[in-house]
Amino acid sequence: LRCLAAGALRDDVALLLHQDRREHALLAYAQRVERLPADEQLALAHFICNLFENTSSSEWLLYISEWEADGQTLSNIRVTTKVCVHCVLSEAGELRDAGTALLYNVATKEVKTVVFDEVSVELCMAALQLLAWAPGEAALWRALAA
């Protein structure tokens, strides 16, 4: 996951992502974020955060086309949102920091209104719950800016 996070900073990472269009292995794995060990959750959050470095990879994260995994109907934006909310509401400080960075990336990305409408309530509720915990200044700024 750390190698993927480093590779996500390259502008040609979209070529790798598009190889996963049929199986959706990367996002099917991310969908199980709450069942992963803490270090894998953090590495996954860094990977997804880094995908926002480039337009093509961030658009890949925000696709709304639906697909099936483990009997569930999912989309890239739903999985991205799930990882974001899970991390924002984590008790682990490092994971919460990564979650607020991801929240900021998702919320400030220019996307079609329909895409953001699908997940905006969930993201806002996570930000409000985070505020109740009185997070550190950096996490607070990212959550409020988002």
Coordinates of N, CA and C in Angstrom, one line a residue:
L1 N 0.8 -1.2 0.0 CA 0.0 0.0 0.0 C 0.9 1.3 0.0
R2 N 2.0 1.2 0.7 CA 2.9 2.4 0.7 C 3.5 2.6 -0.7
C3 N 3.8 1.5 -1.4 CA 4.3 1.7 -2.8 C 3.2 2.2 -3.7
L4 N 2.0 1.8 -3.5 CA 0.9 2.4 -4.2 C 0.7 3.9 -3.9
A5 N 0.8 4.2 -2.6 CA 0.7 5.6 -2.2 C 1.8 6.5 -2.9
A6 N 3.0 5.9 -3.0 CA 4.1 6.7 -3.7 C 3.8 6.8 -5.2
G7 N 3.3 5.7 -5.7 CA 3.0 5.7 -7.2 C 1.8 6.6 -7.5
A8 N 1.0 6.8 -6.6 CA -0.2 7.6 -6.8 C 0.1 9.1 -7.1
L9 N 1.3 9.5 -6.7 CA 1.8 10.8 -7.0 C 2.2 11.1 -8.4
R10 N 2.4 10.0 -9.2 CA 2.8 10.1 -10.6 C 1.6 10.5 -11.4
D11 N 1.8 11.2 -12.5 CA 0.7 11.6 -13.3 C 0.2 10.5 -14.2
D12 N 0.9 9.4 -14.3 CA 0.5 8.3 -15.2 C -0.2 7.2 -14.4
V13 N -0.5 7.4 -13.1 CA -1.0 6.4 -12.2 C -2.4 6.0 -12.8
A14 N -3.1 6.8 -13.5 CA -4.4 6.5 -14.0 C -4.3 5.2 -14.9
L15 N -3.2 5.0 -15.6 CA -3.0 3.8 -16.4 C -3.2 2.6 -15.6
L16 N -2.6 2.6 -14.4 CA -2.8 1.5 -13.5 C -4.2 1.3 -13.0
L17 N -4.8 2.4 -12.6 CA -6.2 2.4 -12.1 C -7.2 1.8 -13.2
H18 N -7.0 2.2 -14.4 CA -7.9 1.8 -15.4 C -7.7 0.3 -15.8
Q19 N -6.6 -0.3 -15.3 CA -6.4 -1.8 -15.5 C -7.3 -2.5 -14.5
D20 N -7.9 -1.9 -13.5 CA -8.7 -2.5 -12.5 C -10.2 -2.2 -12.8
R21 N -10.6 -1.9 -14.0 CA -12.0 -1.6 -14.3 C -12.9 -2.8 -14.1
R22 N -12.4 -4.0 -14.4 CA -13.3 -5.1 -14.4 C -13.4 -5.7 -13.0
E23 N -12.3 -5.9 -12.3 CA -12.3 -6.6 -11.0 C -12.6 -5.6 -9.9
H24 N -12.2 -4.4 -10.0 CA -12.4 -3.4 -8.9 C -11.7 -3.9 -7.6
A25 N -10.5 -4.5 -7.8 CA -9.8 -5.1 -6.6 C -9.4 -4.0 -5.7
L26 N -8.9 -2.9 -6.1 CA -8.4 -1.8 -5.2 C -9.5 -1.3 -4.4
L27 N -10.6 -0.9 -5.0 CA -11.7 -0.3 -4.2 C -12.5 -1.4 -3.5
A28 N -12.6 -2.6 -3.9 CA -13.2 -3.7 -3.2 C -12.4 -3.9 -1.9
Y29 N -11.1 -3.8 -2.0 CA -10.3 -3.9 -0.8 C -10.5 -2.7 0.2
A30 N -10.6 -1.5 -0.4 CA -10.8 -0.3 0.4 C -12.2 -0.3 1.0
Q31 N -13.2 -1.0 0.4 CA -14.5 -1.1 1.0 C -14.5 -1.8 2.4
R32 N -13.5 -2.6 2.6 CA -13.4 -3.3 3.8 C -12.5 -2.6 4.8
V33 N -12.4 -1.3 4.7 CA -11.5 -0.5 5.5 C -11.6 -0.8 7.0
E34 N -12.8 -0.9 7.5 CA -13.0 -1.1 9.0 C -12.5 -2.4 9.5
R35 N -12.3 -3.4 8.6 CA -11.8 -4.7 9.0 C -10.2 -4.8 8.8
L36 N -9.6 -3.8 8.3 CA -8.1 -3.8 8.1 C -7.4 -3.5 9.4
P37 N -6.2 -4.0 9.6 CA -5.4 -3.5 10.7 C -5.1 -2.0 10.6
A38 N -4.8 -1.4 11.7 CA -4.7 0.1 11.8 C -3.6 0.6 10.8
D39 N -2.5 -0.1 10.7 CA -1.4 0.3 9.8 C -1.8 0.3 8.3
E40 N -2.7 -0.7 8.0 CA -3.2 -0.8 6.6 C -4.2 0.2 6.3
Q41 N -5.0 0.6 7.3 CA -6.0 1.6 7.2 C -5.3 3.0 6.9
L42 N -4.2 3.2 7.6 CA -3.5 4.5 7.4 C -2.8 4.5 6.0
A43 N -2.2 3.4 5.6 CA -1.6 3.3 4.3 C -2.6 3.5 3.2
L44 N -3.8 2.9 3.4 CA -4.9 3.0 2.4 C -5.3 4.5 2.3
A45 N -5.5 5.1 3.5 CA -5.9 6.5 3.5 C -4.8 7.4 2.7
H46 N -3.6 7.1 3.0 CA -2.5 7.9 2.3 C -2.6 7.6 0.8
F47 N -2.8 6.4 0.4 CA -2.9 6.0 -1.1 C -4.1 6.8 -1.7
I48 N -5.2 6.8 -1.1 CA -6.4 7.5 -1.6 C -6.1 9.0 -1.6
C49 N -5.6 9.6 -0.5 CA -5.2 11.0 -0.5 C -4.3 11.4 -1.7
N50 N -3.3 10.6 -1.9 CA -2.3 10.9 -2.9 C -2.9 10.8 -4.3
L51 N -4.0 10.0 -4.5 CA -4.6 9.9 -5.8 C -5.2 11.3 -6.2
F52 N -5.5 12.1 -5.3 CA -6.0 13.5 -5.6 C -4.9 14.4 -6.1
E53 N -3.7 13.9 -6.2 CA -2.6 14.8 -6.7 C -2.8 15.1 -8.2
N54 N -3.4 14.2 -8.9 CA -3.6 14.4 -10.4 C -5.1 14.3 -10.8
T55 N -5.4 15.1 -11.8 CA -6.8 15.1 -12.2 C -7.4 13.8 -12.6
S56 N -6.7 13.0 -13.4 CA -7.3 11.8 -13.9 C -7.5 10.8 -12.8
S57 N -6.6 10.7 -11.8 CA -6.7 9.7 -10.7 C -7.8 10.2 -9.7
S58 N -7.9 11.5 -9.5 CA -9.0 12.0 -8.6 C -10.3 11.8 -9.3
E59 N -10.4 12.0 -10.6 CA -11.7 11.7 -11.2 C -12.1 10.2 -11.1
W60 N -11.1 9.4 -11.2 CA -11.3 7.9 -11.0 C -11.9 7.6 -9.7
L61 N -11.4 8.3 -8.6 CA -12.0 8.1 -7.3 C -13.4 8.6 -7.2
L62 N -13.8 9.5 -8.0 CA -15.2 10.1 -7.9 C -16.1 9.6 -9.0
Y63 N -15.8 8.5 -9.7 CA -16.7 7.9 -10.7 C -18.0 7.5 -10.0
I64 N -19.1 7.7 -10.6 CA -20.4 7.3 -10.0 C -20.9 6.0 -10.6
S65 N -20.3 5.5 -11.6 CA -20.8 4.2 -12.2 C -20.8 3.1 -11.2
E66 N -21.9 2.3 -11.1 CA -22.0 1.3 -10.1 C -21.4 0.0 -10.6
W67 N -21.0 -0.8 -9.6 CA -20.4 -2.1 -9.8 C -20.7 -3.0 -8.6
E68 N -20.6 -4.3 -8.7 CA -20.9 -5.2 -7.6 C -19.7 -5.8 -7.0
A69 N -19.7 -5.9 -5.7 CA -18.6 -6.6 -4.9 C -19.2 -7.1 -3.7
D70 N -18.9 -8.4 -3.4 CA -19.4 -9.1 -2.2 C -20.9 -8.9 -2.0
G71 N -21.7 -8.9 -3.1 CA -23.1 -8.8 -3.0 C -23.6 -7.4 -2.8
Q72 N -22.8 -6.4 -2.9 CA -23.2 -5.0 -2.6 C -23.0 -4.2 -3.9
T73 N -23.9 -3.3 -4.1 CA -23.8 -2.3 -5.2 C -22.9 -1.1 -4.7
L74 N -21.8 -0.9 -5.4 CA -20.9 0.1 -5.0 C -20.5 1.0 -6.1
S75 N -19.9 2.1 -5.8 CA -19.3 3.0 -6.9 C -18.0 3.5 -6.3
N76 N -17.2 4.0 -7.1 CA -15.9 4.6 -6.6 C -16.1 5.7 -5.6
I77 N -17.0 6.6 -5.9 CA -17.3 7.7 -5.0 C -17.8 7.2 -3.6
R78 N -18.6 6.1 -3.6 CA -19.1 5.6 -2.4 C -18.0 5.0 -1.5
V79 N -17.1 4.3 -2.2 CA -16.0 3.7 -1.4 C -15.1 4.7 -0.9
T80 N -14.8 5.7 -1.8 CA -13.9 6.8 -1.3 C -14.5 7.5 -0.1
T81 N -15.8 7.8 -0.2 CA -16.5 8.4 1.0 C -16.5 7.5 2.2
K82 N -16.7 6.2 2.0 CA -16.6 5.3 3.2 C -15.2 5.4 3.9
V83 N -14.2 5.3 3.1 CA -12.8 5.4 3.7 C -12.6 6.8 4.4
C84 N -13.1 7.8 3.7 CA -13.0 9.2 4.3 C -13.7 9.3 5.7
V85 N -14.9 8.9 5.7 CA -15.7 9.0 6.9 C -15.1 8.1 8.0
H86 N -14.7 6.9 7.6 CA -14.1 6.0 8.6 C -12.9 6.6 9.3
C87 N -12.0 7.2 8.4 CA -10.8 7.8 8.9 C -11.1 9.0 9.8
V88 N -12.0 9.9 9.3 CA -12.3 11.1 10.0 C -12.8 10.8 11.4
L89 N -13.6 9.7 11.5 CA -14.2 9.4 12.8 C -13.4 8.4 13.7
S90 N -12.2 8.1 13.2 CA -11.3 7.2 13.9 C -10.8 7.8 15.2
E91 N -10.5 7.0 16.2 CA -9.9 7.5 17.5 C -8.4 7.7 17.3
A92 N -7.8 7.1 16.3 CA -6.4 7.2 16.1 C -6.1 8.5 15.5
G93 N -5.2 9.3 16.1 CA -4.9 10.6 15.6 C -4.4 10.7 14.2
E94 N -3.4 9.8 13.9 CA -2.8 9.7 12.5 C -3.9 9.4 11.5
L95 N -4.8 8.5 11.8 CA -5.8 8.1 10.8 C -6.8 9.3 10.7
R96 N -7.1 10.0 11.8 CA -8.0 11.1 11.7 C -7.4 12.2 10.9
D97 N -6.1 12.5 11.0 CA -5.4 13.5 10.2 C -5.5 13.1 8.7
A98 N -5.3 11.9 8.4 CA -5.4 11.4 7.0 C -6.8 11.6 6.5
G99 N -7.8 11.3 7.4 CA -9.2 11.4 7.0 C -9.6 12.8 6.7
T100 N -9.1 13.7 7.6 CA -9.5 15.1 7.3 C -8.8 15.6 6.0
A101 N -7.6 15.1 5.7 CA -7.0 15.5 4.4 C -7.8 15.0 3.3
L102 N -8.3 13.7 3.4 CA -9.1 13.1 2.4 C -10.4 13.9 2.2
L103 N -11.0 14.3 3.4 CA -12.2 15.1 3.4 C -12.0 16.4 2.6
Y104 N -10.9 17.0 2.9 CA -10.6 18.3 2.2 C -10.4 18.0 0.7
N105 N -9.7 17.0 0.4 CA -9.5 16.7 -1.1 C -10.8 16.4 -1.8
V106 N -11.7 15.6 -1.2 CA -13.0 15.3 -1.8 C -13.9 16.5 -1.9
A107 N -13.9 17.3 -0.9 CA -14.9 18.5 -0.8 C -14.4 19.6 -1.7
T108 N -13.1 19.8 -1.9 CA -12.6 20.9 -2.7 C -12.4 20.6 -4.1
K109 N -12.6 19.4 -4.5 CA -12.4 18.9 -5.9 C -13.6 19.4 -6.7
E110 N -13.3 20.0 -7.8 CA -14.4 20.5 -8.7 C -15.0 19.2 -9.4
V111 N -16.2 18.9 -9.1 CA -16.9 17.8 -9.7 C -18.3 18.2 -10.1
K112 N -18.9 17.4 -10.8 CA -20.3 17.6 -11.2 C -21.2 17.6 -10.0
T113 N -22.2 18.5 -9.9 CA -23.1 18.6 -8.7 C -23.7 17.3 -8.3
V114 N -24.1 16.5 -9.3 CA -24.7 15.2 -9.0 C -23.8 14.3 -8.2
V115 N -22.5 14.3 -8.5 CA -21.6 13.4 -7.8 C -21.5 13.9 -6.4
F116 N -21.3 15.1 -6.1 CA -21.1 15.6 -4.8 C -22.4 15.5 -4.0
D117 N -23.6 15.7 -4.6 CA -24.8 15.5 -3.9 C -25.0 14.1 -3.3
E118 N -24.5 13.1 -4.0 CA -24.6 11.7 -3.5 C -24.0 11.5 -2.2
V119 N -22.9 12.2 -1.9 CA -22.1 11.9 -0.7 C -22.0 13.1 0.3
S120 N -22.5 14.3 -0.1 CA -22.3 15.5 0.7 C -22.8 15.4 2.1
V121 N -24.0 14.8 2.3 CA -24.6 14.7 3.6 C -23.7 13.9 4.5
E122 N -23.3 12.7 4.0 CA -22.4 11.8 4.8 C -21.1 12.5 5.2
L123 N -20.5 13.2 4.3 CA -19.3 13.9 4.6 C -19.5 15.1 5.6
C124 N -20.6 15.8 5.4 CA -20.9 16.9 6.4 C -21.1 16.3 7.8
M125 N -21.8 15.2 7.9 CA -22.1 14.6 9.2 C -20.8 14.2 9.9
A126 N -19.9 13.6 9.1 CA -18.6 13.2 9.7 C -17.8 14.4 10.2
A127 N -17.8 15.5 9.4 CA -17.1 16.7 9.8 C -17.8 17.3 11.1
L128 N -19.1 17.3 11.2 CA -19.7 17.8 12.4 C -19.4 16.9 13.6
Q129 N -19.4 15.6 13.4 CA -19.1 14.7 14.5 C -17.6 14.9 15.0
L130 N -16.7 15.2 14.0 CA -15.3 15.4 14.3 C -15.2 16.7 15.2
L131 N -16.0 17.7 14.9 CA -15.9 19.0 15.6 C -16.3 18.8 17.1
A132 N -17.2 17.9 17.4 CA -17.6 17.6 18.7 C -16.4 17.0 19.6
W133 N -15.4 16.5 18.9 CA -14.3 15.9 19.6 C -13.2 16.9 19.9
A134 N -13.3 18.2 19.4 CA -12.3 19.2 19.5 C -11.0 18.7 19.0
P135 N -10.9 18.5 17.7 CA -9.6 18.0 17.1 C -8.5 19.1 17.1
G136 N -7.3 18.7 16.8 CA -6.2 19.7 16.7 C -6.5 20.7 15.6
E137 N -5.7 21.8 15.6 CA -6.0 22.9 14.8 C -5.9 22.6 13.3
A138 N -4.9 21.8 12.9 CA -4.8 21.4 11.5 C -6.0 20.6 11.0
A139 N -6.4 19.6 11.8 CA -7.6 18.8 11.4 C -8.9 19.6 11.4
L140 N -9.0 20.5 12.4 CA -10.1 21.4 12.5 C -10.2 22.3 11.2
W141 N -9.1 22.9 10.8 CA -9.1 23.7 9.6 C -9.5 22.9 8.4
R142 N -8.9 21.7 8.2 CA -9.2 20.9 7.0 C -10.7 20.6 7.0
A143 N -11.3 20.2 8.2 CA -12.7 19.8 8.2 C -13.6 21.0 7.9
L144 N -13.3 22.2 8.5 CA -14.1 23.3 8.3 C -13.9 23.9 6.9
A145 N -12.7 23.8 6.3 CA -12.5 24.3 5.0 C -13.2 23.4 4.0
A146 N -13.3 22.2 4.3 CA -14.0 21.2 3.4 C -15.5 21.6 3.4

